[in-house]
Structures are given as C-alpha cells and as structure tokens.
C-alpha cells in the first residue's frame, strides 16, 4: 500500500479534529515559558549551593530540561506552521511569531522552509530544510557506523552553524524584531550580572542543547529513509517510553510518520491516529510505523503506546 492510498482511505476519518481554543493555546505557550523561567531560577539557586557531584548533576539536568522546553516551543511553532495548534488561523500566525522570537527565528522563513520539506521530503534540491543538512548524510543506510556518526556530530559542534542562528530580520514585523532585540539585551544584561547562570541556563540551552535535540530528532525521524520514493517509507515513528517522549518529544512529535501522512492532524491527536492506523495491515507491517509485529496475528507486539 502506498502513502497516497492510505491517505485516501483515512483522510475523512481524520477531518475536523479539534485544535486548541485561543485561551488554551496561549496558556500552553505561557506554561512552557513559565517552566523555562522557573528552571533558570532553580539553576541560580543550585549555583549558590556548595559544589558537589550532586549539585553539578542537578545543574546539568536543569540545563537539559530547559533545552527540552525550548524544543517544545519549537514544536508549537511547527504546529502553527500547519495551522493546527489554535482554532483561528490568525492565532496560529501570532503564536508562531511570538515563539519564533523567543527562539530568535523568523516564523515566515520557518513556515516556508518546513512546507517545502513536506512537499519535497528528502529531495535535497527542493526540500529547503534538508537541503541545508545534506552533508550530514541522513540518506545513508542505517548501520552501527552511521548511528555512531549521528551521535558524535553534535559533540563536535559541526551541526551548530546550520542548527543555531539568530534571525533579526523584520520578516514577521517590526514588533517581533523589537522583541528579539529586547530578549538579546536581557541576555546580555544577565550575562554581565551573573555570567555562570547566564551561560549555563540561557546560552547553553538555547544555542547548544536545543539545536542538538533538533539534530538528533531529525536523525530519529528520517535517518536512513531520506530519498525513499514513497512517503510511507520516508519518515518513522519513535515509540519511546512515555517519560522519554514527554521530555525529548514534547507535543507528541514522536509520531512523525503519521504527521507526514496526515499533516492536518493536530499534534495532540497524533497518538490516537497512530492507534487507528495500526489496525491497517499495510501500515502496521512497516518497521517505521510500529516497534515490532507478531507475524501470526499481524498485531504490534507491544501496544503500550
């Protein structure tokens, strides 16, 4: 079964899935921002404690947690680019711009690049997202050597020029350009007042941990599949344990195959769509869709998702 056939079979079933109402959508954004600010305050408190193995471990965990929440804000931008986060299209644009300002990005550029990725998944010439990272070899077949390479790349920092950057353009409007400048000024002041806290809990999460998570997520979603002719084989779901997904795949973005097949599905419903699709023999036979399949019953061996 091809991706087009599967889409035609289920597209009506997945129409009309609810997005968030305006107040709920903004509350979710505020919750992510609140968690980041609270974690920064915790980091400052940890720095004031006597240095020990436990305080260092707690500081590293706090910095990593901030990176995962920034990743969550990035995922909200992703949902807004598909107009699947909030009910009203204009709210998706506004929220996307605010979240991109926090990440020092442009919502317009992100949306254009990402939609080209959906239209030309894995075609380096036309996929604006993956065309930039062709040198990392996500098209190479998966084996121990390529897995090791994908793990090591962020440790060398080779990914940072392409995954980290500050876009101070006015593409999203002067207000959002000003917001980015204001946030940069706040970072600079924080760096002067408390260099260790600023470096450990703002600079490191925003400019290293968060982009590293983005790189590894691209690998998990597409490595070894880039260039596949059918969209059913060009992306994968990552059915990790719930705690891992909450930390490293916020906003349900571990169901990447489902998302590519049905980008109109709000992220909050992707797991339910996956469960429905898993009843289809063609879908559940795909290694990129489920963990493993019992060949006698054609049912997933672990249905804990």
XYZ file of C-alpha atoms in Angstrom, residues 169-289:
121
model
C 15.087 40.388 10.288
C 11.735 42.129 10.301
C 10.095 39.363 8.230
C 7.491 38.854 10.953
C 7.040 42.581 11.561
C 8.854 45.328 13.462
C 7.202 44.380 16.749
C 8.708 40.900 16.696
C 12.058 42.216 15.524
C 11.961 44.511 18.552
C 11.033 41.616 20.825
C 14.087 39.669 19.658
C 16.324 42.672 20.263
C 14.800 43.132 23.719
C 15.433 39.484 24.606
C 19.031 39.732 23.370
C 19.527 42.815 25.520
C 18.097 40.948 28.517
C 20.517 38.065 27.860
C 23.444 40.496 27.693
C 22.464 42.135 30.981
C 22.012 38.732 32.628
C 25.440 37.712 31.305
C 27.015 40.781 32.923
C 25.214 40.339 36.247
C 25.555 36.567 36.619
C 27.845 35.072 33.951
C 27.707 31.459 35.176
C 23.923 31.378 35.407
C 23.512 33.077 32.027
C 25.959 30.742 30.324
C 24.642 27.564 31.952
C 20.906 28.178 31.870
C 20.337 30.520 28.907
C 23.214 30.428 26.411
C 23.963 26.699 26.666
C 20.312 25.527 26.410
C 19.359 27.976 23.644
C 22.451 27.737 21.468
C 23.644 24.181 22.055
C 21.224 21.806 23.826
C 18.082 22.822 21.938
C 19.721 22.727 18.447
C 21.359 19.412 19.345
C 17.958 17.958 20.217
C 16.701 19.247 16.859
C 19.555 17.500 15.029
C 19.058 14.197 16.815
C 15.310 14.417 16.241
C 15.894 14.877 12.500
C 18.056 11.744 12.627
C 15.424 9.755 14.509
C 12.657 10.940 12.182
C 14.407 10.465 8.836
C 17.908 8.959 9.006
C 18.261 6.059 6.580
C 14.927 6.946 4.969
C 15.803 10.156 3.104
C 15.233 9.696 -0.605
C 12.569 6.994 -0.276
C 10.180 7.186 -3.215
C 7.005 6.632 -1.209
C 6.080 8.790 1.789
C 5.140 5.649 3.740
C 8.849 4.839 3.857
C 10.331 8.348 4.203
C 9.637 9.009 7.905
C 9.330 6.979 11.103
C 7.513 6.974 14.415
C 9.657 6.811 17.560
C 7.573 4.873 20.051
C 9.756 5.523 23.076
C 8.538 5.131 26.690
C 6.143 7.832 27.885
C 8.661 9.638 30.114
C 11.209 9.834 27.282
C 8.562 11.210 24.948
C 7.424 13.831 27.467
C 10.982 15.091 27.897
C 12.500 14.756 24.432
C 9.449 14.579 22.140
C 7.139 17.230 23.591
C 3.886 17.957 21.794
C 3.531 14.340 20.531
C 6.136 14.869 17.804
C 7.422 11.300 18.049
C 4.681 10.209 15.604
C 6.486 11.689 12.623
C 5.316 9.169 10.042
C 1.707 9.886 10.997
C 2.410 13.609 10.754
C 3.869 13.346 7.250
C 0.980 11.222 6.059
C -1.642 13.491 7.656
C -0.133 16.941 8.379
C -3.619 18.331 9.017
C -3.936 16.323 12.256
C -3.300 18.468 15.369
C -0.330 17.128 17.310
C -2.498 16.383 20.346
C -4.304 13.699 18.292
C -1.338 12.020 16.587
C -1.164 9.104 19.036
C -4.860 8.339 18.527
C -4.420 8.487 14.752
C -1.485 6.084 15.096
C -3.638 3.665 17.076
C -6.314 3.805 14.384
C -3.803 3.355 11.562
C -2.231 0.388 13.378
C -5.377 -1.585 12.567
C -4.426 -1.341 8.892
C -2.241 -4.301 7.773
C -0.246 -2.177 5.321
C 0.621 0.391 7.991
C 1.433 -1.960 10.854
C 3.780 -4.044 8.688
C 6.048 -1.012 8.317
C 9.080 -1.131 10.652
C 8.992 2.679 10.617
C 5.415 2.685 11.946
